[in-house]
CSV table of C-alpha atoms in Angstrom, one decimal:
chain,number,residue,atom,x,y,z
G,1,MET,CA,-74.0,-41.3,-34.2
G,2,ALA,CA,-72.6,-44.1,-32.4
G,3,VAL,CA,-71.0,-43.7,-35.0
G,4,ALA,CA,-69.3,-40.7,-35.0
G,5,GLY,CA,-69.6,-41.4,-31.3
G,6,GLY,CA,-67.1,-44.0,-31.6
G,7,CYS,CA,-65.3,-42.1,-33.8
G,8,ARG,CA,-64.5,-39.4,-31.4
G,9,ARG,CA,-63.9,-42.0,-28.9
G,10,ALA,CA,-60.5,-43.1,-31.2
G,11,ILE,CA,-59.8,-39.9,-31.8
G,12,GLY,CA,-59.5,-39.2,-28.6
G,13,ILE,CA,-57.8,-42.9,-27.8
G,14,SER,CA,-55.0,-41.9,-30.2
G,15,LEU,CA,-54.1,-38.1,-29.4
G,16,GLY,CA,-53.6,-39.6,-25.5
G,17,VAL,CA,-51.5,-41.8,-27.2
G,18,LEU,CA,-49.6,-39.6,-29.3
G,19,LEU,CA,-50.0,-37.6,-25.6
G,20,ALA,CA,-48.0,-40.6,-24.1
G,21,VAL,CA,-45.2,-41.9,-27.2
G,22,LEU,CA,-44.2,-37.4,-27.1
G,23,LEU,CA,-44.0,-37.9,-23.3
G,24,LEU,CA,-42.2,-41.1,-23.8
G,25,ALA,CA,-40.0,-39.8,-26.2
G,26,GLY,CA,-39.2,-36.8,-24.5
G,27,GLY,CA,-38.7,-37.7,-21.3
G,28,VAL,CA,-36.0,-40.3,-22.8
G,29,ALA,CA,-34.6,-37.8,-25.1
G,30,ALA,CA,-34.4,-35.2,-21.0
G,31,TRP,CA,-32.4,-38.0,-19.6
G,32,GLY,CA,-30.0,-39.2,-22.9
G,33,TRP,CA,-29.1,-34.6,-22.2
G,34,THR,CA,-29.0,-35.2,-18.9
G,35,HIS,CA,-26.7,-38.5,-20.0
G,36,TYR,CA,-24.5,-37.2,-21.8
G,37,GLN,CA,-23.9,-34.1,-20.5
G,38,ARG,CA,-23.3,-35.5,-17.5
G,39,PHE,CA,-20.8,-37.9,-19.9
G,40,ALA,CA,-19.1,-35.0,-21.2
G,41,ASP,CA,-18.6,-33.0,-17.8
G,42,ALA,CA,-17.3,-36.4,-15.4
G,43,PRO,CA,-14.2,-37.5,-15.5
G,44,ALA,CA,-13.3,-39.4,-17.2
G,45,TRP,CA,-9.6,-40.9,-16.1
G,46,THR,CA,-9.0,-42.3,-12.2
G,47,GLY,CA,-5.9,-43.8,-12.4
G,48,GLU,CA,-2.4,-42.7,-12.5
G,49,PRO,CA,-1.3,-40.0,-14.8
G,50,ALA,CA,-0.9,-41.8,-17.8
G,51,SER,CA,-0.1,-41.0,-21.9
G,52,VAL,CA,-2.5,-41.3,-25.2
G,53,ARG,CA,-0.7,-40.4,-27.8
G,54,ILE,CA,-2.5,-39.9,-31.8
G,55,GLU,CA,-0.3,-40.5,-34.5
G,56,ARG,CA,-0.3,-38.9,-37.9
G,57,GLY,CA,-3.6,-40.4,-39.9
G,58,ASP,CA,-5.4,-41.3,-36.9
G,59,GLY,CA,-9.4,-40.4,-37.3
G,60,LEU,CA,-12.0,-40.7,-34.5
G,61,ARG,CA,-12.2,-44.4,-34.0
G,62,THR,CA,-8.6,-44.8,-34.1
G,63,VAL,CA,-7.7,-42.5,-32.2
G,64,LEU,CA,-11.0,-43.6,-29.1
G,65,ALA,CA,-9.5,-47.7,-29.9
G,66,ARG,CA,-6.2,-45.9,-28.4
G,67,LEU,CA,-8.6,-44.3,-25.2
G,68,ARG,CA,-10.3,-48.1,-24.7
G,69,GLN,CA,-7.1,-49.3,-25.2
G,70,ALA,CA,-5.2,-47.2,-22.0
G,71,GLY,CA,-8.6,-47.9,-19.9
G,72,VAL,CA,-10.8,-45.4,-20.6
G,73,VAL,CA,-14.2,-47.0,-20.2
G,74,ALA,CA,-15.9,-43.4,-19.8
G,75,GLY,CA,-19.9,-42.9,-22.4
G,76,HIS,CA,-20.2,-45.1,-25.3
G,77,ASP,CA,-18.2,-44.2,-29.3
G,78,LEU,CA,-21.7,-42.6,-29.4
G,79,GLU,CA,-21.1,-40.0,-27.0
G,80,TRP,CA,-17.7,-39.6,-27.5
G,81,ARG,CA,-18.5,-38.6,-31.7
G,82,LEU,CA,-21.8,-36.8,-29.9
G,83,LEU,CA,-19.0,-34.5,-28.6
G,84,ALA,CA,-16.6,-34.6,-30.9
G,85,ARG,CA,-19.0,-32.7,-33.5
G,86,GLU,CA,-19.6,-30.5,-30.7
G,87,LEU,CA,-17.2,-28.9,-30.1
G,88,ASP,CA,-15.7,-29.5,-33.6
G,89,ALA,CA,-12.5,-31.7,-33.0
G,90,ALA,CA,-14.0,-34.7,-35.4
G,91,GLY,CA,-10.7,-34.4,-38.0
G,92,ARG,CA,-9.5,-32.2,-36.0
G,93,LEU,CA,-7.2,-33.7,-33.3
G,94,LYS,CA,-3.7,-33.0,-33.9
G,95,VAL,CA,-0.9,-35.8,-33.5
G,96,GLY,CA,0.8,-36.0,-30.1
G,97,GLU,CA,1.0,-37.2,-27.1
G,98,TYR,CA,-1.8,-36.0,-24.4
G,99,ALA,CA,-1.9,-36.4,-20.8
G,100,LEU,CA,-4.4,-38.1,-18.5
G,101,GLU,CA,-4.4,-36.5,-15.7
G,102,PRO,CA,-7.5,-37.5,-12.4
G,103,GLY,CA,-10.6,-36.2,-13.0
G,104,ILE,CA,-10.0,-35.1,-17.1
G,105,THR,CA,-13.0,-35.1,-18.7
G,106,PRO,CA,-14.0,-36.0,-22.2
G,107,ARG,CA,-14.6,-32.4,-23.2
G,108,GLU,CA,-11.3,-31.0,-22.0
G,109,LEU,CA,-9.7,-34.5,-23.1
G,110,LEU,CA,-11.2,-33.4,-26.7
G,111,ARG,CA,-10.1,-29.6,-26.0
G,112,ARG,CA,-6.6,-30.8,-25.9
G,113,MET,CA,-7.0,-33.1,-28.8
G,114,ARG,CA,-8.6,-30.4,-30.8
G,115,ASP,CA,-5.4,-27.4,-29.9
G,116,GLY,CA,-3.0,-29.7,-30.0
G,117,ARG,CA,-2.2,-29.3,-26.2
G,118,VAL,CA,0.5,-31.9,-25.5
G,119,ILE,CA,3.0,-33.1,-23.0
G,120,HIS,CA,5.8,-31.3,-23.2
G,121,TYR,CA,9.4,-31.8,-21.9
G,122,ARG,CA,12.6,-29.7,-21.5
G,123,VAL,CA,16.3,-30.2,-21.1
G,124,THR,CA,18.4,-27.9,-20.3
G,125,ILE,CA,21.8,-26.2,-21.0
G,126,VAL,CA,23.6,-25.2,-18.5
G,127,GLU,CA,25.6,-21.3,-18.8
G,128,GLY,CA,29.5,-23.2,-19.0
G,129,TRP,CA,28.8,-26.6,-20.0
G,130,ASN,CA,31.3,-27.5,-22.3
G,131,PHE,CA,29.8,-29.2,-25.8
G,132,ARG,CA,30.8,-33.3,-23.8
G,133,GLN,CA,28.7,-31.9,-20.6
G,134,LEU,CA,26.6,-30.9,-23.5
G,135,ARG,CA,25.7,-34.0,-25.3
G,136,ALA,CA,25.7,-36.1,-21.9
G,137,ALA,CA,22.4,-34.3,-20.6
G,138,LEU,CA,21.0,-34.8,-24.3
G,139,ALA,CA,22.1,-38.7,-24.2
G,140,ALA,CA,20.1,-38.5,-20.6
G,141,ALA,CA,17.0,-36.8,-22.2
G,142,GLU,CA,13.8,-39.3,-22.0
G,143,PRO,CA,12.0,-39.6,-23.7
G,144,LEU,CA,13.6,-37.7,-26.2
G,145,LEU,CA,15.2,-39.8,-29.3
G,146,HIS,CA,18.6,-40.6,-28.8
G,147,GLU,CA,20.2,-40.1,-33.2
G,148,ALA,CA,23.3,-38.4,-32.4
G,149,THR,CA,24.2,-41.0,-31.0
G,150,ASP,CA,27.0,-43.1,-32.3
G,151,LEU,CA,27.5,-40.0,-34.4
G,152,ASP,CA,31.0,-38.1,-33.3
G,153,ASP,CA,31.5,-34.6,-33.0
G,154,ALA,CA,32.7,-33.6,-37.0
G,155,ALA,CA,29.7,-36.1,-38.0
G,156,LEU,CA,27.0,-34.1,-35.0
G,157,MET,CA,27.6,-31.1,-36.9
G,158,ALA,CA,27.4,-31.5,-40.4
G,159,ALA,CA,23.5,-33.9,-39.9
G,160,LEU,CA,23.4,-30.7,-38.3
G,161,GLY,CA,24.1,-28.4,-41.4
G,162,HIS,CA,27.5,-27.0,-40.6
G,163,PRO,CA,30.7,-29.2,-41.5
G,164,GLY,CA,33.7,-28.1,-40.4
G,165,GLN,CA,32.6,-26.1,-37.9
G,166,HIS,CA,33.6,-26.5,-33.7
G,167,PRO,CA,30.8,-27.4,-31.3
G,168,GLU,CA,32.0,-25.5,-29.2
G,169,GLY,CA,30.0,-23.0,-27.7
G,170,ARG,CA,27.6,-22.8,-30.6
G,171,PHE,CA,24.5,-24.1,-28.5
G,172,LEU,CA,23.0,-21.5,-26.6
G,173,PRO,CA,22.4,-22.6,-22.8
G,174,GLU,CA,18.5,-22.1,-21.9
G,175,THR,CA,15.2,-24.7,-20.9
G,176,TYR,CA,13.9,-26.4,-24.3
G,177,LEU,CA,10.9,-28.0,-24.4
G,178,TYR,CA,9.6,-30.7,-27.2
G,179,GLN,CA,7.6,-33.9,-27.4
G,180,ARG,CA,8.1,-37.7,-27.0
G,181,GLY,CA,8.8,-37.8,-30.8
G,182,ASP,CA,11.6,-35.4,-31.3
G,183,SER,CA,15.5,-36.5,-31.1
G,184,ASP,CA,18.8,-35.1,-29.5
G,185,LEU,CA,19.3,-33.4,-32.7
G,186,ASP,CA,16.4,-31.1,-33.8
G,187,ILE,CA,17.6,-29.5,-29.2
G,188,LEU,CA,20.8,-28.6,-30.3
G,189,ARG,CA,19.5,-27.4,-34.2
G,190,ARG,CA,17.2,-25.2,-32.0
G,191,ALA,CA,19.6,-24.4,-29.2
G,192,TYR,CA,22.2,-23.6,-32.3
G,193,ALA,CA,20.1,-21.1,-34.0
G,194,ALA,CA,19.6,-19.7,-30.6
G,195,MET,CA,22.9,-18.6,-30.4
G,196,GLU,CA,23.4,-17.4,-33.8
G,197,GLN,CA,20.1,-14.7,-32.8
G,198,ALA,CA,21.9,-14.3,-29.6
G,199,LEU,CA,25.5,-13.3,-30.5
G,200,ALA,CA,24.7,-11.9,-33.5
G,201,GLU,CA,22.5,-9.2,-31.4
G,202,ALA,CA,25.2,-8.7,-28.5
G,203,TRP,CA,27.5,-7.5,-31.8
G,204,ALA,CA,25.8,-5.7,-32.9
G,205,ASN,CA,25.1,-3.9,-29.2
G,206,ARG,CA,29.1,-4.2,-28.7
G,207,ALA,CA,30.6,-1.4,-27.3
G,208,PRO,CA,33.0,1.0,-30.4
G,209,ASP,CA,35.7,1.0,-28.8
G,210,THR,CA,36.1,-3.4,-28.4
G,211,PRO,CA,40.0,-5.0,-29.1
G,212,LEU,CA,37.4,-7.8,-30.6
G,213,ARG,CA,37.2,-7.8,-34.2
G,214,SER,CA,34.4,-10.7,-35.3
G,215,PRO,CA,30.8,-12.1,-33.4
G,216,GLU,CA,33.4,-15.2,-33.3
G,217,GLU,CA,36.4,-13.2,-31.1
G,218,ALA,CA,33.0,-11.9,-28.9
G,219,LEU,CA,32.3,-15.4,-28.3
G,220,ILE,CA,35.4,-17.3,-27.8
G,221,LEU,CA,36.1,-14.4,-25.5
G,222,ALA,CA,32.3,-14.8,-23.5
G,223,SER,CA,32.7,-18.4,-22.9
G,224,ILE,CA,36.1,-17.5,-21.5
G,225,VAL,CA,34.1,-14.9,-18.9
G,226,GLU,CA,31.6,-17.5,-18.5
G,227,LYS,CA,34.0,-19.7,-17.1
G,228,GLU,CA,35.9,-17.3,-14.9
G,229,THR,CA,32.1,-15.8,-13.6
G,230,GLY,CA,31.2,-16.6,-9.6
G,231,GLN,CA,29.2,-13.9,-9.2
G,232,ALA,CA,26.8,-12.8,-12.6
G,233,HIS,CA,27.2,-9.1,-11.7
G,234,GLU,CA,30.7,-9.5,-11.8
G,235,ARG,CA,30.1,-11.1,-15.6
G,236,PRO,CA,31.3,-7.1,-17.3
G,237,GLN,CA,34.2,-6.8,-14.9
G,238,ILE,CA,35.9,-10.0,-15.9
G,239,ALA,CA,35.3,-9.4,-19.5
G,240,GLY,CA,37.6,-5.8,-19.1
G,241,VAL,CA,39.6,-7.2,-16.9
G,242,PHE,CA,40.8,-9.5,-20.7
G,243,SER,CA,39.0,-6.4,-23.1
G,244,ARG,CA,41.7,-4.0,-21.6
G,245,ARG,CA,45.2,-7.2,-22.0
G,246,LEU,CA,44.3,-8.0,-25.6
G,247,GLN,CA,44.9,-3.8,-26.1
G,248,LYS,CA,47.7,-4.0,-25.1
G,249,GLY,CA,48.4,-7.2,-26.0
G,250,MET,CA,48.9,-9.2,-22.6
G,251,LEU,CA,49.0,-12.5,-22.8
G,252,LEU,CA,45.1,-13.3,-21.0
G,253,GLN,CA,46.2,-15.3,-18.1
G,254,THR,CA,43.2,-17.6,-17.7
G,255,ASP,CA,43.0,-20.7,-15.6
G,256,PRO,CA,40.2,-22.8,-17.2
G,257,THR,CA,41.4,-21.9,-21.5
G,258,VAL,CA,44.6,-24.6,-20.1
G,259,ILE,CA,42.0,-26.8,-18.8
G,260,TYR,CA,39.9,-26.8,-21.0
G,261,GLY,CA,43.5,-27.7,-23.4
G,262,MET,CA,44.4,-30.3,-21.7
G,263,GLY,CA,40.7,-32.1,-22.0
G,264,SER,CA,40.7,-35.7,-19.9
G,265,ALA,CA,44.5,-34.5,-18.6
G,266,TYR,CA,42.6,-32.2,-16.2
G,267,ASP,CA,41.8,-34.4,-13.0
G,268,GLY,CA,40.0,-31.4,-10.6
G,269,ASN,CA,44.0,-29.7,-9.9
G,270,ILE,CA,45.8,-27.6,-12.0
G,271,ARG,CA,49.8,-27.5,-11.7
G,272,LYS,CA,52.4,-25.1,-12.0
G,273,ARG,CA,53.8,-27.8,-14.7
G,274,ASP,CA,49.8,-26.9,-16.6
G,275,LEU,CA,50.8,-24.2,-16.8
G,276,ALA,CA,53.6,-24.6,-18.2
G,277,THR,CA,53.3,-26.4,-21.0
G,278,ASP,CA,51.9,-25.7,-23.9
G,279,THR,CA,48.8,-26.1,-26.3
G,280,PRO,CA,46.3,-24.0,-28.4
G,281,TYR,CA,44.3,-23.6,-25.3
G,282,ASN,CA,46.7,-22.2,-22.7
G,283,THR,CA,47.2,-19.2,-22.7
G,284,TYR,CA,49.8,-18.6,-20.4
G,285,THR,CA,51.8,-20.2,-23.4
G,286,ARG,CA,49.9,-18.1,-26.5
G,287,PRO,CA,49.0,-14.6,-27.3
G,288,GLY,CA,44.6,-13.8,-27.9
G,289,LEU,CA,42.4,-15.5,-27.2
G,290,PRO,CA,41.9,-19.4,-28.2
G,291,PRO,CA,41.1,-20.7,-31.2
G,292,THR,CA,37.3,-21.8,-29.8
G,293,PRO,CA,35.3,-20.6,-27.3
G,294,ILE,CA,36.1,-22.9,-24.0
G,295,ALA,CA,32.9,-23.7,-22.8
G,296,MET,CA,28.6,-22.5,-23.9
G,297,PRO,CA,28.7,-18.9,-22.4
G,298,GLY,CA,24.5,-17.9,-22.0
G,299,ARG,CA,23.0,-14.2,-23.2
G,300,ALA,CA,24.9,-11.7,-20.5
G,301,ALA,CA,28.4,-12.9,-21.2
G,302,LEU,CA,27.7,-12.1,-24.3
G,303,HIS,CA,26.8,-9.3,-23.3
G,304,ALA,CA,29.5,-8.5,-20.8
G,305,ALA,CA,32.1,-9.7,-23.6
G,306,VAL,CA,31.3,-7.0,-26.0
G,307,ASN,CA,30.9,-4.8,-24.0
G,308,PRO,CA,33.0,-4.7,-21.2
G,309,ALA,CA,33.8,-2.2,-17.7
G,310,PRO,CA,35.4,0.1,-17.3
G,311,GLY,CA,38.4,1.0,-15.8
G,312,ASP,CA,42.3,0.0,-15.3
G,313,ALA,CA,42.0,-3.5,-14.1
G,314,LEU,CA,43.9,-6.3,-15.0
G,315,TYR,CA,44.1,-9.0,-12.9
G,316,PHE,CA,41.6,-10.6,-10.3
G,317,VAL,CA,42.2,-13.5,-8.0
G,318,SER,CA,39.0,-15.9,-6.4
G,319,ARG,CA,38.4,-15.0,-3.0
G,320,ASN,CA,37.0,-18.2,-2.5
G,321,ASP,CA,33.1,-17.2,-2.6
G,322,GLY,CA,32.5,-16.9,-5.7
G,323,SER,CA,33.7,-12.8,-6.3
G,324,HIS,CA,37.4,-11.6,-6.9
G,325,VAL,CA,39.8,-8.9,-5.9
G,326,PHE,CA,40.4,-6.8,-9.3
G,327,SER,CA,43.7,-4.7,-9.3
G,328,ALA,CA,45.6,-2.2,-11.9
G,329,THR,CA,49.5,-3.6,-10.9
G,330,TYR,CA,50.7,-6.7,-10.8
G,331,ALA,CA,52.5,-5.9,-7.2
G,332,GLU,CA,48.1,-5.3,-6.1
G,333,HIS,CA,47.7,-8.8,-7.2
G,334,ASN,CA,50.5,-10.2,-5.6
G,335,ARG,CA,49.5,-8.8,-3.1
G,336,ALA,CA,46.1,-10.1,-3.4
G,337,VAL,CA,47.4,-13.5,-3.9
G,338,ASP,CA,49.5,-13.9,-1.1
G,339,CYS,CA,46.2,-12.8,1.0
G,340,TYR,CA,43.6,-14.5,-0.7
G,341,GLN,CA,45.6,-17.6,-2.3
G,342,ARG,CA,48.1,-18.0,0.1
G,343,ARG,CA,46.5,-17.0,3.3
G,344,ARG,CA,49.2,-14.5,4.7
G,345,ASN,CA,50.7,-11.4,4.9
G,346,CYS,CA,46.4,-10.4,4.9
G,347,PRO,CA,45.9,-6.4,5.6
G,348,PRO,CA,43.8,-6.2,9.1
G,349,ARG,CA,39.9,-6.3,8.2
G,350,ALA,CA,41.0,-8.1,4.7
G,351,GLU,CA,38.7,-10.4,4.9
G,352,ALA,CA,36.0,-8.1,6.1
G,353,GLU,CA,36.0,-6.6,3.0
G,354,PRO,CA,33.1,-6.0,0.3
G,355,GLN,CA,32.8,-7.6,-2.2
G,356,GLN,CA,33.1,-6.1,-5.9
């Protein structure tokens, strides 16, 4: 009987020890789980905004090393690996640059890396820019790779897959997003394709009586409309003037083409002798459209060029506030020029006329 009692005591002690061990293990597990959850959802970065890159071929171990190198001290590597497994991110981290924003948690950071939510930068092509201005903007854009810097215009167009084509007007004005590692040639390829699509859409929806014979002519006229327009709502009216001039065989006589033909000789002023000096782009001395676009037209200018406003105006002159006065006869036009450009012989209340 004593032996039996001893056995019962031994079993009781063993059960007590086992229970204590289980309780301790449960406590440790609970502590570990709580600590893990706190790690996953607590800020991993509290410094100034920074970034970390994932290169092609990087695994989770390498990414963690990059995070440590960047200054991320949160969590043990084991916790990062457990979290990556929980989020199904291990082995699925996307190449790119990721923001280390103040307050970002390990969970959110790994989600972004899994989903490829990289940092995007912006570069804008402005309506009415010429190709020289576009190249300057791309050269100044950071962190864009500059692969076109040492290429002249002809070599650049060849690099884009369009050898022999004049670059002016070929790139659609828009804001383009890019990420670190993209190049200026990448942006130009996208802008070229966007212009091709926008021009095709405009041409497919052209007015049946347009004097333009091809999408190329539409692009050229749109570039002139873009440069002549100070207020957006006037684009169709300005396009109407030029379309009627083309139909009647009149010279276009538009200053922006003359300025484009002057190139670096243009000093900000256009003089009478400039209007008389013949160049391929001087629409005062040569009939029809110039040989190429003179700027980058936007979608609205493309649409206006192929869908000009009806009317009888053949002339327009600036009011010096971005708007224009449109006239059907040369005599009316001369009176408007006298008033708004020479500031003389204005009819009463002419300065207060509503904009057309």
